Each structure stands twice: as structure tokens, then as C-alpha cells.
Amino acid sequence: MMKLESRYLMTLQLFADPPPATLRGTPHGDRQIMRIQGGEFSGDRLEGKIRPNGADWILNRPDGTTVLDVRMTLETTDNELIYCQYRGLRHGSKDAIAAIARGEVVNAADYYMRTSLQFETGSEKYYWLNNIIAVATGDRKPVGPIYYVYEIL
């Protein structure tokens, strides 16, 4: 069996733009569409800002799990554009999830928040991002989520 290995890629901080548009009672749960106001990312091989043209199509399932579905544009400090999309899950105890929903700070160890990221770019310098899968651990802050992103080798 081959061992799964990873390498730190970046820290990604999103700033959300509340309140979200909310669609209650869909067949899959309550859906919220949260616009991304901006953000920033930094790592050894890339850094920059998040353009304010993305959103998170959040699904709050009846079992208490939140399904994340994010699409956004990263702009590097050298003005290259990278499309980023990720899907993920957040769940935990009812108390932890309720506190997050109220905008309170909750220790990230008290709930599960993981995502899988993919990238798309025409930039020659960052073209390698087209050919990787990345995963992240997340922490939902009142201003928006912060992710610690790792390239899967």
C-alpha cells in the first residue's frame, strides 16, 4: 500500500459578506448563498488576495452537517489569476454548531471542518496547480473561514 503524503501549500482566509441569501426547506436541507467579500492567502510558493467575486453555496443538511461548495478567484501578488473551487464538510456537537451559527468563536478542535480543493489557471508560473489535489483543515471565524491547505503528493 502506498502511503498518503502531503506538503503545506498555503493558509487561506476568506471574508464573508453576511447576511446570506437563505432558501429554507429545500429537499436536501436549508441552502445559504454567502458572497465572498475578499480575503488573502499565503504560502511558500504563492500568495495574494481573494477577489470579491466568489461565493459559498452552503447546504445545511437535516442531520446537522454543513456541506460547503465554494468557487472563487485568487489573484497572486504578481497579478496572476487562479480559479479555486472546493467542497467540504463541517459538523460537530449541537452546541458547537449552534455557537458557530451565532457568530461565536469555537475552538476548531471541537468540530470537524475539512475540504478538498482544486485549481485552474492559464498562468505559466502557477500551471502546476492544475495538476494537484489539495486538502485543508478549517476553522470558522466570525469574519469567515480560515483554511490550512496541503498539497497531496
PDB file of N, CA, C and O in Angstrom, residues 14-22 31-37 54-58 69-71 140 142-145:
ATOM      1  N   LEU A  14     -10.813  33.649   4.166  1.00  0.00           N
ATOM      2  CA  LEU A  14     -11.919  34.261   3.433  1.00  0.00           C
ATOM      3  C   LEU A  14     -12.667  35.222   4.337  1.00  0.00           C
ATOM      4  O   LEU A  14     -12.816  34.965   5.530  1.00  0.00           O
ATOM      5  N   PHE A  15     -13.153  36.312   3.753  1.00  0.00           N
ATOM      6  CA  PHE A  15     -14.011  37.245   4.473  1.00  0.00           C
ATOM      7  C   PHE A  15     -15.402  37.146   3.871  1.00  0.00           C
ATOM      8  O   PHE A  15     -15.586  37.378   2.676  1.00  0.00           O
ATOM      9  N   ALA A  16     -16.365  36.749   4.689  1.00  0.00           N
ATOM     10  CA  ALA A  16     -17.731  36.555   4.230  1.00  0.00           C
ATOM     11  C   ALA A  16     -18.489  37.869   4.248  1.00  0.00           C
ATOM     12  O   ALA A  16     -18.111  38.816   4.935  1.00  0.00           O
ATOM     13  N   ASP A  17     -19.577  37.908   3.504  1.00  0.00           N
ATOM     14  CA  ASP A  17     -20.389  39.110   3.387  1.00  0.00           C
ATOM     15  C   ASP A  17     -21.808  38.803   3.864  1.00  0.00           C
ATOM     16  O   ASP A  17     -22.696  38.561   3.065  1.00  0.00           O
ATOM     17  N   PRO A  18     -22.014  38.771   5.182  1.00  0.00           N
ATOM     18  CA  PRO A  18     -23.354  38.443   5.668  1.00  0.00           C
ATOM     19  C   PRO A  18     -24.318  39.585   5.409  1.00  0.00           C
ATOM     20  O   PRO A  18     -23.890  40.711   5.211  1.00  0.00           O
ATOM     21  N   PRO A  19     -25.615  39.370   5.433  1.00  0.00           N
ATOM     22  CA  PRO A  19     -26.258  38.077   5.643  1.00  0.00           C
ATOM     23  C   PRO A  19     -26.374  37.304   4.330  1.00  0.00           C
ATOM     24  O   PRO A  19     -26.469  37.902   3.263  1.00  0.00           O
ATOM     25  N   PRO A  20     -26.380  35.993   4.422  1.00  0.00           N
ATOM     26  CA  PRO A  20     -26.518  35.187   3.207  1.00  0.00           C
ATOM     27  C   PRO A  20     -27.968  35.156   2.724  1.00  0.00           C
ATOM     28  O   PRO A  20     -28.898  35.414   3.489  1.00  0.00           O
ATOM     29  N   ALA A  21     -28.134  34.861   1.448  1.00  0.00           N
ATOM     30  CA  ALA A  21     -29.475  34.565   0.933  1.00  0.00           C
ATOM     31  C   ALA A  21     -29.812  33.157   1.420  1.00  0.00           C
ATOM     32  O   ALA A  21     -28.986  32.256   1.318  1.00  0.00           O
ATOM     33  N   THR A  22     -30.986  32.963   1.972  1.00  0.00           N
ATOM     34  CA  THR A  22     -31.343  31.672   2.559  1.00  0.00           C
ATOM     35  C   THR A  22     -32.586  31.104   1.892  1.00  0.00           C
ATOM     36  O   THR A  22     -33.598  31.799   1.783  1.00  0.00           O
ATOM     37  N   ARG A  31     -30.517  25.893   2.278  1.00  0.00           N
ATOM     38  CA  ARG A  31     -29.401  26.360   1.466  1.00  0.00           C
ATOM     39  C   ARG A  31     -29.156  27.833   1.762  1.00  0.00           C
ATOM     40  O   ARG A  31     -30.082  28.611   1.860  1.00  0.00           O
ATOM     41  N   GLN A  32     -27.868  28.192   1.913  1.00  0.00           N
ATOM     42  CA  GLN A  32     -27.479  29.588   2.071  1.00  0.00           C
ATOM     43  C   GLN A  32     -26.450  29.908   0.996  1.00  0.00           C
ATOM     44  O   GLN A  32     -25.545  29.113   0.744  1.00  0.00           O
ATOM     45  N   ILE A  33     -26.598  31.061   0.382  1.00  0.00           N
ATOM     46  CA  ILE A  33     -25.615  31.521  -0.594  1.00  0.00           C
ATOM     47  C   ILE A  33     -24.911  32.721   0.028  1.00  0.00           C
ATOM     48  O   ILE A  33     -25.513  33.772   0.251  1.00  0.00           O
ATOM     49  N   MET A  34     -23.632  32.515   0.359  1.00  0.00           N
ATOM     50  CA  MET A  34     -22.830  33.521   1.053  1.00  0.00           C
ATOM     51  C   MET A  34     -21.791  34.075   0.080  1.00  0.00           C
ATOM     52  O   MET A  34     -20.930  33.338  -0.404  1.00  0.00           O
ATOM     53  N   ARG A  35     -21.892  35.374  -0.204  1.00  0.00           N
ATOM     54  CA  ARG A  35     -20.926  36.011  -1.098  1.00  0.00           C
ATOM     55  C   ARG A  35     -19.598  36.186  -0.373  1.00  0.00           C
ATOM     56  O   ARG A  35     -19.553  36.499   0.811  1.00  0.00           O
ATOM     57  N   ILE A  36     -18.513  35.951  -1.101  1.00  0.00           N
ATOM     58  CA  ILE A  36     -17.174  36.154  -0.557  1.00  0.00           C
ATOM     59  C   ILE A  36     -16.790  37.605  -0.806  1.00  0.00           C
ATOM     60  O   ILE A  36     -16.751  38.075  -1.945  1.00  0.00           O
ATOM     61  N   GLN A  37     -16.518  38.311   0.260  1.00  0.00           N
ATOM     62  CA  GLN A  37     -16.177  39.733   0.194  1.00  0.00           C
ATOM     63  C   GLN A  37     -14.725  39.942  -0.224  1.00  0.00           C
ATOM     64  O   GLN A  37     -14.371  40.963  -0.793  1.00  0.00           O
ATOM     65  N   GLY A  54     -16.579  35.654  -5.600  1.00  0.00           N
ATOM     66  CA  GLY A  54     -16.916  34.253  -5.367  1.00  0.00           C
ATOM     67  C   GLY A  54     -18.046  34.116  -4.371  1.00  0.00           C
ATOM     68  O   GLY A  54     -18.575  35.100  -3.845  1.00  0.00           O
ATOM     69  N   ALA A  55     -18.417  32.871  -4.133  1.00  0.00           N
ATOM     70  CA  ALA A  55     -19.489  32.603  -3.171  1.00  0.00           C
ATOM     71  C   ALA A  55     -19.378  31.179  -2.660  1.00  0.00           C
ATOM     72  O   ALA A  55     -18.690  30.332  -3.240  1.00  0.00           O
ATOM     73  N   ASP A  56     -20.079  30.943  -1.559  1.00  0.00           N
ATOM     74  CA  ASP A  56     -20.202  29.618  -0.966  1.00  0.00           C
ATOM     75  C   ASP A  56     -21.672  29.240  -1.014  1.00  0.00           C
ATOM     76  O   ASP A  56     -22.518  29.946  -0.462  1.00  0.00           O
ATOM     77  N   TRP A  57     -21.985  28.145  -1.706  1.00  0.00           N
ATOM     78  CA  TRP A  57     -23.336  27.621  -1.791  1.00  0.00           C
ATOM     79  C   TRP A  57     -23.462  26.574  -0.679  1.00  0.00           C
ATOM     80  O   TRP A  57     -23.247  25.387  -0.893  1.00  0.00           O
ATOM     81  N   ILE A  58     -23.789  27.027   0.502  1.00  0.00           N
ATOM     82  CA  ILE A  58     -23.806  26.213   1.715  1.00  0.00           C
ATOM     83  C   ILE A  58     -25.106  25.412   1.769  1.00  0.00           C
ATOM     84  O   ILE A  58     -26.188  25.949   1.512  1.00  0.00           O
ATOM     85  N   ASP A  69     -19.575  24.435  -0.596  1.00  0.00           N
ATOM     86  CA  ASP A  69     -19.382  24.374  -2.049  1.00  0.00           C
ATOM     87  C   ASP A  69     -18.961  25.771  -2.499  1.00  0.00           C
ATOM     88  O   ASP A  69     -19.796  26.627  -2.760  1.00  0.00           O
ATOM     89  N   VAL A  70     -17.637  25.991  -2.560  1.00  0.00           N
ATOM     90  CA  VAL A  70     -17.084  27.329  -2.769  1.00  0.00           C
ATOM     91  C   VAL A  70     -16.404  27.432  -4.131  1.00  0.00           C
ATOM     92  O   VAL A  70     -15.703  26.516  -4.559  1.00  0.00           O
ATOM     93  N   ARG A  71     -16.609  28.580  -4.770  1.00  0.00           N
ATOM     94  CA  ARG A  71     -15.911  28.916  -6.011  1.00  0.00           C
ATOM     95  C   ARG A  71     -15.444  30.356  -5.889  1.00  0.00           C
ATOM     96  O   ARG A  71     -16.220  31.227  -5.482  1.00  0.00           O
ATOM     97  N   ARG A 140     -13.822  28.012  11.442  1.00  0.00           N
ATOM     98  CA  ARG A 140     -14.807  29.043  11.105  1.00  0.00           C
ATOM     99  C   ARG A 140     -14.736  30.181  12.109  1.00  0.00           C
ATOM    100  O   ARG A 140     -15.088  30.042  13.261  1.00  0.00           O
ATOM    101  N   PRO A 142     -15.679  34.343  13.050  1.00  0.00           N
ATOM    102  CA  PRO A 142     -16.834  35.221  12.798  1.00  0.00           C
ATOM    103  C   PRO A 142     -16.747  35.999  11.479  1.00  0.00           C
ATOM    104  O   PRO A 142     -17.767  36.228  10.840  1.00  0.00           O
ATOM    105  N   VAL A 143     -15.548  36.391  11.035  1.00  0.00           N
ATOM    106  CA  VAL A 143     -15.403  37.141   9.781  1.00  0.00           C
ATOM    107  C   VAL A 143     -15.382  36.244   8.555  1.00  0.00           C
ATOM    108  O   VAL A 143     -15.502  36.713   7.436  1.00  0.00           O
ATOM    109  N   GLY A 144     -15.193  34.942   8.758  1.00  0.00           N
ATOM    110  CA  GLY A 144     -15.129  33.995   7.663  1.00  0.00           C
ATOM    111  C   GLY A 144     -14.167  32.872   8.003  1.00  0.00           C
ATOM    112  O   GLY A 144     -13.446  32.929   9.003  1.00  0.00           O
ATOM    113  N   PRO A 145     -14.132  31.843   7.170  1.00  0.00           N
ATOM    114  CA  PRO A 145     -13.293  30.690   7.472  1.00  0.00           C
ATOM    115  C   PRO A 145     -11.816  30.920   7.161  1.00  0.00           C
ATOM    116  O   PRO A 145     -11.455  31.708   6.293  1.00  0.00           O
TER     117      PRO A 145
END
